[in-house]
JSON list of C-alpha atoms in Angstrom, two decimals:
[
{"chain": "A", "resi": 6, "resn": "MET", "atom": "CA", "xyz": [-25.02, 171.02, 151.76]},
{"chain": "A", "resi": 7, "resn": "SER", "atom": "CA", "xyz": [-27.95, 170.34, 154.22]},
{"chain": "A", "resi": 8, "resn": "LYS", "atom": "CA", "xyz": [-30.78, 172.73, 154.80]},
{"chain": "A", "resi": 9, "resn": "ILE", "atom": "CA", "xyz": [-29.64, 173.42, 158.33]},
{"chain": "A", "resi": 10, "resn": "SER", "atom": "CA", "xyz": [-26.23, 174.21, 157.06]},
{"chain": "A", "resi": 11, "resn": "VAL", "atom": "CA", "xyz": [-27.83, 176.86, 154.56]},
{"chain": "A", "resi": 12, "resn": "VAL", "atom": "CA", "xyz": [-29.80, 178.31, 157.18]},
{"chain": "A", "resi": 13, "resn": "VAL", "atom": "CA", "xyz": [-26.66, 178.72, 159.58]},
{"chain": "A", "resi": 14, "resn": "LEU", "atom": "CA", "xyz": [-24.60, 180.22, 156.75]},
{"chain": "A", "resi": 15, "resn": "SER", "atom": "CA", "xyz": [-27.29, 182.68, 155.65]},
{"chain": "A", "resi": 16, "resn": "LEU", "atom": "CA", "xyz": [-27.73, 183.81, 159.37]},
{"chain": "A", "resi": 17, "resn": "ILE", "atom": "CA", "xyz": [-23.97, 184.30, 159.63]},
{"chain": "A", "resi": 18, "resn": "ILE", "atom": "CA", "xyz": [-24.06, 186.30, 156.22]},
{"chain": "A", "resi": 19, "resn": "TYR", "atom": "CA", "xyz": [-27.04, 188.50, 157.62]},
{"chain": "A", "resi": 20, "resn": "VAL", "atom": "CA", "xyz": [-25.54, 189.21, 160.98]},
{"chain": "A", "resi": 21, "resn": "SER", "atom": "CA", "xyz": [-22.09, 190.03, 159.44]},
{"chain": "A", "resi": 22, "resn": "GLY", "atom": "CA", "xyz": [-24.03, 192.44, 156.99]},
{"chain": "A", "resi": 23, "resn": "ILE", "atom": "CA", "xyz": [-26.04, 193.99, 159.91]},
{"chain": "A", "resi": 24, "resn": "ARG", "atom": "CA", "xyz": [-22.81, 194.39, 161.88]},
{"chain": "A", "resi": 25, "resn": "ALA", "atom": "CA", "xyz": [-21.02, 195.93, 159.05]},
{"chain": "A", "resi": 26, "resn": "GLN", "atom": "CA", "xyz": [-23.77, 198.39, 158.41]},
{"chain": "A", "resi": 27, "resn": "SER", "atom": "CA", "xyz": [-23.61, 199.45, 162.16]},
{"chain": "A", "resi": 28, "resn": "LEU", "atom": "CA", "xyz": [-19.97, 200.31, 162.12]},
{"chain": "A", "resi": 29, "resn": "THR", "atom": "CA", "xyz": [-19.06, 203.79, 161.92]},
{"chain": "A", "resi": 30, "resn": "SER", "atom": "CA", "xyz": [-15.65, 205.58, 161.88]},
{"chain": "A", "resi": 31, "resn": "THR", "atom": "CA", "xyz": [-15.53, 208.57, 164.36]},
{"chain": "A", "resi": 32, "resn": "ILE", "atom": "CA", "xyz": [-13.75, 211.84, 164.31]},
{"chain": "A", "resi": 33, "resn": "LYS", "atom": "CA", "xyz": [-13.09, 214.63, 166.83]},
{"chain": "A", "resi": 34, "resn": "THR", "atom": "CA", "xyz": [-11.24, 217.61, 167.38]},
{"chain": "A", "resi": 35, "resn": "TYR", "atom": "CA", "xyz": [-9.67, 218.54, 170.83]},
{"chain": "A", "resi": 36, "resn": "LYS", "atom": "CA", "xyz": [-6.76, 220.25, 172.34]},
{"chain": "A", "resi": 37, "resn": "ARG", "atom": "CA", "xyz": [-3.60, 218.06, 173.32]},
{"chain": "A", "resi": 38, "resn": "THR", "atom": "CA", "xyz": [-0.59, 219.29, 175.32]},
{"chain": "A", "resi": 39, "resn": "PHE", "atom": "CA", "xyz": [2.96, 218.19, 174.19]},
{"chain": "A", "resi": 40, "resn": "THR", "atom": "CA", "xyz": [6.30, 218.90, 175.64]},
{"chain": "A", "resi": 41, "resn": "THR", "atom": "CA", "xyz": [7.34, 221.56, 173.14]},
{"chain": "A", "resi": 42, "resn": "TYR", "atom": "CA", "xyz": [10.79, 223.21, 172.04]},
{"chain": "A", "resi": 43, "resn": "PRO", "atom": "CA", "xyz": [9.22, 226.13, 170.23]},
{"chain": "A", "resi": 44, "resn": "PHE", "atom": "CA", "xyz": [10.74, 228.33, 167.59]},
{"chain": "A", "resi": 45, "resn": "SER", "atom": "CA", "xyz": [11.04, 232.29, 167.58]},
{"chain": "A", "resi": 46, "resn": "ASP", "atom": "CA", "xyz": [8.81, 234.92, 165.84]},
{"chain": "A", "resi": 47, "resn": "PRO", "atom": "CA", "xyz": [9.79, 235.33, 162.20]},
{"chain": "A", "resi": 48, "resn": "ASN", "atom": "CA", "xyz": [12.57, 237.53, 161.03]},
{"chain": "A", "resi": 49, "resn": "PRO", "atom": "CA", "xyz": [10.73, 240.86, 160.29]},
{"chain": "A", "resi": 50, "resn": "ILE", "atom": "CA", "xyz": [12.80, 241.18, 157.16]},
{"chain": "A", "resi": 51, "resn": "ALA", "atom": "CA", "xyz": [11.56, 238.90, 154.32]},
{"chain": "A", "resi": 52, "resn": "ASN", "atom": "CA", "xyz": [14.33, 236.67, 152.77]},
{"chain": "A", "resi": 53, "resn": "VAL", "atom": "CA", "xyz": [14.89, 237.92, 149.34]},
{"chain": "A", "resi": 54, "resn": "ASP", "atom": "CA", "xyz": [15.94, 234.50, 147.99]},
{"chain": "A", "resi": 55, "resn": "LYS", "atom": "CA", "xyz": [14.18, 231.38, 146.88]},
{"chain": "A", "resi": 56, "resn": "ILE", "atom": "CA", "xyz": [11.73, 231.43, 149.70]},
{"chain": "A", "resi": 57, "resn": "TYR", "atom": "CA", "xyz": [10.75, 235.09, 149.10]},
{"chain": "A", "resi": 58, "resn": "PRO", "atom": "CA", "xyz": [8.03, 236.36, 150.08]},
{"chain": "A", "resi": 59, "resn": "TYR", "atom": "CA", "xyz": [8.36, 234.23, 153.14]},
{"chain": "A", "resi": 60, "resn": "PHE", "atom": "CA", "xyz": [9.91, 235.17, 156.10]},
{"chain": "A", "resi": 61, "resn": "ARG", "atom": "CA", "xyz": [12.42, 232.82, 157.91]},
{"chain": "A", "resi": 62, "resn": "PHE", "atom": "CA", "xyz": [12.42, 231.67, 161.71]},
{"chain": "A", "resi": 63, "resn": "ASP", "atom": "CA", "xyz": [15.85, 231.83, 163.06]},
{"chain": "A", "resi": 64, "resn": "GLY", "atom": "CA", "xyz": [15.51, 231.31, 166.82]},
{"chain": "A", "resi": 65, "resn": "TYR", "atom": "CA", "xyz": [15.50, 228.09, 168.56]},
{"chain": "A", "resi": 66, "resn": "THR", "atom": "CA", "xyz": [15.71, 226.96, 172.16]},
{"chain": "A", "resi": 67, "resn": "ASP", "atom": "CA", "xyz": [16.85, 223.92, 174.30]},
{"chain": "A", "resi": 68, "resn": "THR", "atom": "CA", "xyz": [14.32, 224.86, 177.04]},
{"chain": "A", "resi": 69, "resn": "ALA", "atom": "CA", "xyz": [11.10, 222.76, 176.82]},
{"chain": "A", "resi": 70, "resn": "THR", "atom": "CA", "xyz": [7.61, 224.06, 177.58]},
{"chain": "A", "resi": 71, "resn": "LEU", "atom": "CA", "xyz": [4.19, 222.51, 177.76]},
{"chain": "A", "resi": 72, "resn": "GLN", "atom": "CA", "xyz": [2.14, 223.68, 174.79]},
{"chain": "A", "resi": 73, "resn": "THR", "atom": "CA", "xyz": [-1.30, 222.85, 173.61]},
{"chain": "A", "resi": 74, "resn": "TRP", "atom": "CA", "xyz": [-2.08, 222.00, 170.01]},
{"chain": "A", "resi": 75, "resn": "THR", "atom": "CA", "xyz": [-5.26, 221.61, 168.08]},
{"chain": "A", "resi": 76, "resn": "THR", "atom": "CA", "xyz": [-5.56, 217.73, 167.26]},
{"chain": "A", "resi": 77, "resn": "VAL", "atom": "CA", "xyz": [-7.84, 215.82, 164.94]},
{"chain": "A", "resi": 78, "resn": "GLU", "atom": "CA", "xyz": [-8.54, 212.14, 165.77]},
{"chain": "A", "resi": 79, "resn": "LEU", "atom": "CA", "xyz": [-9.86, 209.69, 163.22]},
{"chain": "A", "resi": 80, "resn": "GLU", "atom": "CA", "xyz": [-10.77, 206.28, 164.48]},
{"chain": "A", "resi": 81, "resn": "ASN", "atom": "CA", "xyz": [-12.45, 203.00, 163.49]},
{"chain": "A", "resi": 82, "resn": "GLN", "atom": "CA", "xyz": [-12.57, 199.42, 164.66]},
{"chain": "A", "resi": 83, "resn": "TYR", "atom": "CA", "xyz": [-8.92, 198.89, 163.41]},
{"chain": "A", "resi": 84, "resn": "ILE", "atom": "CA", "xyz": [-6.81, 201.85, 163.74]},
{"chain": "A", "resi": 85, "resn": "LYS", "atom": "CA", "xyz": [-6.61, 205.47, 165.25]},
{"chain": "A", "resi": 86, "resn": "LEU", "atom": "CA", "xyz": [-4.90, 208.54, 163.74]},
{"chain": "A", "resi": 87, "resn": "MET", "atom": "CA", "xyz": [-3.81, 211.83, 165.07]},
{"chain": "A", "resi": 88, "resn": "ILE", "atom": "CA", "xyz": [-3.42, 214.84, 162.85]},
{"chain": "A", "resi": 89, "resn": "LEU", "atom": "CA", "xyz": [-1.79, 218.24, 163.85]},
{"chain": "A", "resi": 90, "resn": "PRO", "atom": "CA", "xyz": [-3.17, 221.27, 161.79]},
{"chain": "A", "resi": 91, "resn": "GLU", "atom": "CA", "xyz": [-1.07, 223.65, 163.48]},
{"chain": "A", "resi": 92, "resn": "ILE", "atom": "CA", "xyz": [2.02, 221.71, 162.49]},
{"chain": "A", "resi": 93, "resn": "GLY", "atom": "CA", "xyz": [1.60, 221.67, 158.80]},
{"chain": "A", "resi": 94, "resn": "GLY", "atom": "CA", "xyz": [-1.58, 219.23, 158.85]},
{"chain": "A", "resi": 95, "resn": "LYS", "atom": "CA", "xyz": [0.99, 216.37, 159.59]},
{"chain": "A", "resi": 96, "resn": "ILE", "atom": "CA", "xyz": [-0.58, 212.85, 160.38]},
{"chain": "A", "resi": 97, "resn": "TRP", "atom": "CA", "xyz": [1.28, 212.96, 163.70]},
{"chain": "A", "resi": 98, "resn": "ALA", "atom": "CA", "xyz": [0.72, 209.44, 164.82]},
{"chain": "A", "resi": 99, "resn": "GLY", "atom": "CA", "xyz": [-1.22, 206.06, 163.93]},
{"chain": "A", "resi": 100, "resn": "TRP", "atom": "CA", "xyz": [-2.07, 203.13, 166.18]},
{"chain": "A", "resi": 101, "resn": "ASP", "atom": "CA", "xyz": [-3.09, 199.68, 165.43]},
{"chain": "A", "resi": 102, "resn": "LYS", "atom": "CA", "xyz": [-5.75, 199.04, 168.05]},
{"chain": "A", "resi": 103, "resn": "ALA", "atom": "CA", "xyz": [-5.34, 195.25, 168.30]},
{"chain": "A", "resi": 104, "resn": "SER", "atom": "CA", "xyz": [-1.67, 195.39, 169.34]},
{"chain": "A", "resi": 105, "resn": "GLY", "atom": "CA", "xyz": [-1.75, 198.97, 170.71]},
{"chain": "A", "resi": 106, "resn": "GLU", "atom": "CA", "xyz": [1.48, 199.57, 168.67]},
{"chain": "A", "resi": 107, "resn": "ALA", "atom": "CA", "xyz": [2.20, 202.62, 166.71]},
{"chain": "A", "resi": 108, "resn": "PHE", "atom": "CA", "xyz": [2.32, 202.05, 162.86]},
{"chain": "A", "resi": 109, "resn": "ILE", "atom": "CA", "xyz": [3.25, 205.67, 162.17]},
{"chain": "A", "resi": 110, "resn": "TYR", "atom": "CA", "xyz": [5.84, 206.86, 164.56]},
{"chain": "A", "resi": 111, "resn": "ASN", "atom": "CA", "xyz": [4.50, 208.61, 167.66]},
{"chain": "A", "resi": 112, "resn": "ASN", "atom": "CA", "xyz": [6.93, 211.30, 168.56]},
{"chain": "A", "resi": 113, "resn": "GLN", "atom": "CA", "xyz": [5.69, 212.54, 172.06]},
{"chain": "A", "resi": 114, "resn": "VAL", "atom": "CA", "xyz": [8.02, 215.49, 171.94]},
{"chain": "A", "resi": 115, "resn": "VAL", "atom": "CA", "xyz": [7.63, 218.59, 169.38]},
{"chain": "A", "resi": 116, "resn": "LYS", "atom": "CA", "xyz": [11.21, 219.84, 168.99]},
{"chain": "A", "resi": 117, "resn": "PHE", "atom": "CA", "xyz": [11.61, 222.28, 166.23]},
{"chain": "A", "resi": 118, "resn": "ARG", "atom": "CA", "xyz": [14.88, 222.71, 164.66]},
{"chain": "A", "resi": 119, "resn": "ASP", "atom": "CA", "xyz": [16.35, 224.61, 161.55]},
{"chain": "A", "resi": 120, "resn": "VAL", "atom": "CA", "xyz": [15.89, 222.02, 158.91]},
{"chain": "A", "resi": 121, "resn": "ALA", "atom": "CA", "xyz": [13.19, 223.21, 156.49]},
{"chain": "A", "resi": 122, "resn": "MET", "atom": "CA", "xyz": [12.97, 225.99, 153.86]},
{"chain": "A", "resi": 123, "resn": "ARG", "atom": "CA", "xyz": [11.77, 228.46, 156.35]},
{"chain": "A", "resi": 124, "resn": "GLY", "atom": "CA", "xyz": [13.60, 227.02, 159.28]},
{"chain": "A", "resi": 125, "resn": "PRO", "atom": "CA", "xyz": [11.36, 225.16, 161.80]},
{"chain": "A", "resi": 126, "resn": "TRP", "atom": "CA", "xyz": [10.79, 221.38, 161.29]},
{"chain": "A", "resi": 127, "resn": "THR", "atom": "CA", "xyz": [10.08, 218.44, 163.79]},
{"chain": "A", "resi": 128, "resn": "SER", "atom": "CA", "xyz": [10.33, 214.61, 163.29]},
{"chain": "A", "resi": 129, "resn": "GLY", "atom": "CA", "xyz": [7.68, 212.31, 163.34]},
{"chain": "A", "resi": 130, "resn": "GLY", "atom": "CA", "xyz": [4.56, 211.60, 161.38]},
{"chain": "A", "resi": 131, "resn": "ILE", "atom": "CA", "xyz": [3.76, 211.97, 157.74]},
{"chain": "A", "resi": 132, "resn": "GLU", "atom": "CA", "xyz": [3.80, 215.61, 156.29]},
{"chain": "A", "resi": 133, "resn": "ALA", "atom": "CA", "xyz": [2.42, 217.01, 153.07]},
{"chain": "A", "resi": 134, "resn": "ASN", "atom": "CA", "xyz": [5.26, 218.25, 150.96]},
{"chain": "A", "resi": 135, "resn": "TYR", "atom": "CA", "xyz": [3.96, 220.39, 148.23]},
{"chain": "A", "resi": 136, "resn": "GLY", "atom": "CA", "xyz": [5.86, 223.25, 146.36]},
{"chain": "A", "resi": 137, "resn": "ILE", "atom": "CA", "xyz": [9.38, 223.44, 144.88]},
{"chain": "A", "resi": 138, "resn": "ILE", "atom": "CA", "xyz": [11.29, 221.28, 147.28]},
{"chain": "A", "resi": 139, "resn": "GLY", "atom": "CA", "xyz": [10.68, 219.01, 150.48]},
{"chain": "A", "resi": 140, "resn": "HIS", "atom": "CA", "xyz": [9.89, 220.32, 153.96]},
{"chain": "A", "resi": 141, "resn": "THR", "atom": "CA", "xyz": [7.85, 223.25, 152.40]},
{"chain": "A", "resi": 142, "resn": "PRO", "atom": "CA", "xyz": [7.10, 226.73, 153.79]},
{"chain": "A", "resi": 143, "resn": "ASN", "atom": "CA", "xyz": [3.99, 225.17, 155.64]},
{"chain": "A", "resi": 144, "resn": "CYS", "atom": "CA", "xyz": [5.47, 222.40, 157.38]},
{"chain": "A", "resi": 145, "resn": "ALA", "atom": "CA", "xyz": [5.64, 223.76, 160.76]},
{"chain": "A", "resi": 146, "resn": "THR", "atom": "CA", "xyz": [2.96, 226.42, 160.64]},
{"chain": "A", "resi": 147, "resn": "PRO", "atom": "CA", "xyz": [-0.75, 226.19, 160.93]},
{"chain": "A", "resi": 148, "resn": "VAL", "atom": "CA", "xyz": [-2.73, 225.00, 157.55]},
{"chain": "A", "resi": 149, "resn": "ASP", "atom": "CA", "xyz": [-6.55, 225.36, 157.02]},
{"chain": "A", "resi": 150, "resn": "TYR", "atom": "CA", "xyz": [-8.53, 222.06, 157.99]},
{"chain": "A", "resi": 151, "resn": "LYS", "atom": "CA", "xyz": [-11.91, 220.65, 157.88]},
{"chain": "A", "resi": 152, "resn": "ALA", "atom": "CA", "xyz": [-13.02, 217.64, 160.15]},
{"chain": "A", "resi": 153, "resn": "GLN", "atom": "CA", "xyz": [-16.09, 215.83, 158.64]},
{"chain": "A", "resi": 154, "resn": "SER", "atom": "CA", "xyz": [-18.53, 212.78, 158.85]},
{"chain": "A", "resi": 155, "resn": "ASN", "atom": "CA", "xyz": [-19.38, 211.49, 155.72]},
{"chain": "A", "resi": 156, "resn": "ALA", "atom": "CA", "xyz": [-22.80, 209.66, 154.29]},
{"chain": "A", "resi": 157, "resn": "ASP", "atom": "CA", "xyz": [-20.92, 206.26, 153.80]},
{"chain": "A", "resi": 158, "resn": "ARG", "atom": "CA", "xyz": [-20.15, 206.35, 157.60]},
{"chain": "A", "resi": 159, "resn": "SER", "atom": "CA", "xyz": [-16.47, 207.23, 156.73]},
{"chain": "A", "resi": 160, "resn": "VAL", "atom": "CA", "xyz": [-14.68, 210.28, 158.20]},
{"chain": "A", "resi": 161, "resn": "SER", "atom": "CA", "xyz": [-12.31, 212.83, 156.58]},
{"chain": "A", "resi": 162, "resn": "CYS", "atom": "CA", "xyz": [-10.04, 215.54, 157.48]},
{"chain": "A", "resi": 163, "resn": "PHE", "atom": "CA", "xyz": [-9.24, 217.93, 154.93]},
{"chain": "A", "resi": 164, "resn": "ILE", "atom": "CA", "xyz": [-5.96, 219.77, 155.10]},
{"chain": "A", "resi": 165, "resn": "GLY", "atom": "CA", "xyz": [-4.36, 222.52, 152.77]},
{"chain": "A", "resi": 166, "resn": "THR", "atom": "CA", "xyz": [-3.15, 225.90, 152.47]},
{"chain": "A", "resi": 167, "resn": "TYR", "atom": "CA", "xyz": [-1.89, 228.65, 149.86]},
{"chain": "A", "resi": 168, "resn": "ASP", "atom": "CA", "xyz": [1.75, 228.04, 148.51]},
{"chain": "A", "resi": 169, "resn": "LYS", "atom": "CA", "xyz": [3.08, 231.65, 147.81]},
{"chain": "A", "resi": 170, "resn": "LEU", "atom": "CA", "xyz": [5.91, 230.29, 145.99]},
{"chain": "A", "resi": 171, "resn": "THR", "atom": "CA", "xyz": [4.00, 228.56, 143.39]},
{"chain": "A", "resi": 172, "resn": "GLN", "atom": "CA", "xyz": [0.89, 230.84, 143.92]},
{"chain": "A", "resi": 173, "resn": "THR", "atom": "CA", "xyz": [-1.30, 227.57, 144.07]},
{"chain": "A", "resi": 174, "resn": "SER", "atom": "CA", "xyz": [-3.57, 226.18, 146.72]},
{"chain": "A", "resi": 175, "resn": "TRP", "atom": "CA", "xyz": [-3.37, 222.43, 147.71]},
{"chain": "A", "resi": 176, "resn": "THR", "atom": "CA", "xyz": [-5.91, 220.36, 149.55]},
{"chain": "A", "resi": 177, "resn": "ILE", "atom": "CA", "xyz": [-5.75, 216.75, 150.83]},
{"chain": "A", "resi": 178, "resn": "GLU", "atom": "CA", "xyz": [-8.53, 214.43, 152.12]},
{"chain": "A", "resi": 179, "resn": "ILE", "atom": "CA", "xyz": [-7.46, 211.88, 154.73]},
{"chain": "A", "resi": 180, "resn": "ASN", "atom": "CA", "xyz": [-10.18, 209.53, 154.79]},
{"chain": "A", "resi": 181, "resn": "LEU", "atom": "CA", "xyz": [-10.94, 206.44, 157.11]},
{"chain": "A", "resi": 182, "resn": "ALA", "atom": "CA", "xyz": [-13.54, 204.08, 156.32]},
{"chain": "A", "resi": 183, "resn": "PRO", "atom": "CA", "xyz": [-15.37, 202.04, 159.04]},
{"chain": "A", "resi": 184, "resn": "THR", "atom": "CA", "xyz": [-14.42, 198.67, 157.89]},
{"chain": "A", "resi": 185, "resn": "LYS", "atom": "CA", "xyz": [-10.74, 198.94, 156.53]},
{"chain": "A", "resi": 186, "resn": "PRO", "atom": "CA", "xyz": [-7.48, 199.16, 158.57]},
{"chain": "A", "resi": 187, "resn": "ILE", "atom": "CA", "xyz": [-6.12, 201.55, 156.20]},
{"chain": "A", "resi": 188, "resn": "LEU", "atom": "CA", "xyz": [-6.20, 205.39, 155.71]},
{"chain": "A", "resi": 189, "resn": "LEU", "atom": "CA", "xyz": [-6.82, 206.75, 152.26]},
{"chain": "A", "resi": 190, "resn": "PRO", "atom": "CA", "xyz": [-5.59, 209.96, 150.64]},
{"chain": "A", "resi": 191, "resn": "ASN", "atom": "CA", "xyz": [-8.98, 210.07, 148.96]},
{"chain": "A", "resi": 192, "resn": "HIS", "atom": "CA", "xyz": [-8.65, 213.43, 147.35]},
{"chain": "A", "resi": 193, "resn": "CYS", "atom": "CA", "xyz": [-5.52, 215.63, 146.57]},
{"chain": "A", "resi": 194, "resn": "GLY", "atom": "CA", "xyz": [-6.55, 218.84, 144.76]},
{"chain": "A", "resi": 195, "resn": "ILE", "atom": "CA", "xyz": [-4.58, 221.76, 143.51]},
{"chain": "A", "resi": 196, "resn": "THR", "atom": "CA", "xyz": [-5.82, 225.14, 142.31]},
{"chain": "A", "resi": 197, "resn": "VAL", "atom": "CA", "xyz": [-3.82, 226.99, 139.69]},
{"chain": "A", "resi": 198, "resn": "PRO", "atom": "CA", "xyz": [-4.58, 230.60, 139.21]},
{"chain": "A", "resi": 199, "resn": "ILE", "atom": "CA", "xyz": [-5.21, 231.69, 135.56]},
{"chain": "A", "resi": 200, "resn": "ARG", "atom": "CA", "xyz": [-2.08, 234.01, 135.84]},
{"chain": "A", "resi": 201, "resn": "THR", "atom": "CA", "xyz": [0.25, 231.30, 136.96]},
{"chain": "A", "resi": 202, "resn": "THR", "atom": "CA", "xyz": [-1.28, 228.87, 134.18]},
{"chain": "A", "resi": 203, "resn": "LEU", "atom": "CA", "xyz": [-0.46, 231.45, 131.50]},
{"chain": "A", "resi": 204, "resn": "LEU", "atom": "CA", "xyz": [3.13, 231.97, 132.71]},
{"chain": "A", "resi": 205, "resn": "LEU", "atom": "CA", "xyz": [3.62, 228.27, 132.80]},
{"chain": "A", "resi": 206, "resn": "LEU", "atom": "CA", "xyz": [2.33, 227.94, 129.26]},
{"chain": "A", "resi": 207, "resn": "ASP", "atom": "CA", "xyz": [4.82, 230.71, 128.20]},
{"chain": "A", "resi": 208, "resn": "GLU", "atom": "CA", "xyz": [7.71, 228.78, 129.84]},
{"chain": "A", "resi": 209, "resn": "TYR", "atom": "CA", "xyz": [6.56, 225.64, 127.92]},
{"chain": "A", "resi": 210, "resn": "ARG", "atom": "CA", "xyz": [6.25, 227.35, 124.66]},
{"chain": "A", "resi": 211, "resn": "ASP", "atom": "CA", "xyz": [9.78, 228.91, 125.00]},
{"chain": "A", "resi": 212, "resn": "ALA", "atom": "CA", "xyz": [11.25, 225.62, 125.96]},
{"chain": "A", "resi": 213, "resn": "PHE", "atom": "CA", "xyz": [9.70, 224.01, 122.88]},
{"chain": "A", "resi": 214, "resn": "SER", "atom": "CA", "xyz": [10.84, 226.80, 120.67]},
{"chain": "A", "resi": 215, "resn": "ARG", "atom": "CA", "xyz": [14.53, 226.15, 121.82]},
{"chain": "A", "resi": 216, "resn": "GLN", "atom": "CA", "xyz": [14.29, 222.62, 121.18]},
{"chain": "A", "resi": 217, "resn": "SER", "atom": "CA", "xyz": [12.90, 223.13, 117.59]}
]
């Protein structure tokens, strides 16, 4: 390889490195309006069944309204993601910026129907299913969230809540690096209270005794 070729190659590598270091993912929180088919207030009497102590939502409508939802948007040079913390923390949609096409289905209407454990569920996106069965008690109601920019120039949205059925707390970090066309579930955490842990140990001990 000639000296000129080596110099040119070195310059390309140097410029590429500088460009990579200058890239940063972005995150923002704002309000977005969707055509929405809402659900009713909860039944005032708790459902003394498998979802206790949760209440059910039993009222639905065919009349649409315009409703504003809290939206967290993560973006880098390749993709853009939309998360709705007030609808269970769903990754509501994702777009490939090169083609402009959605690679996570973008449902432009929020239409709740009686599908999930407590009733309301709406199609579209990726939801966090944690607990005893899919479409968990929190899949259509607000969860805790935190939007954060990180030292490595990536951005993260943490979503989570307390699950009353299992008496545990769950947290998921959705991370978007500046130079990767993928989203990463970077951290999944579960907090188990001591009392619940002891109850689980008792169940395992009883099961082992029966097998013995």
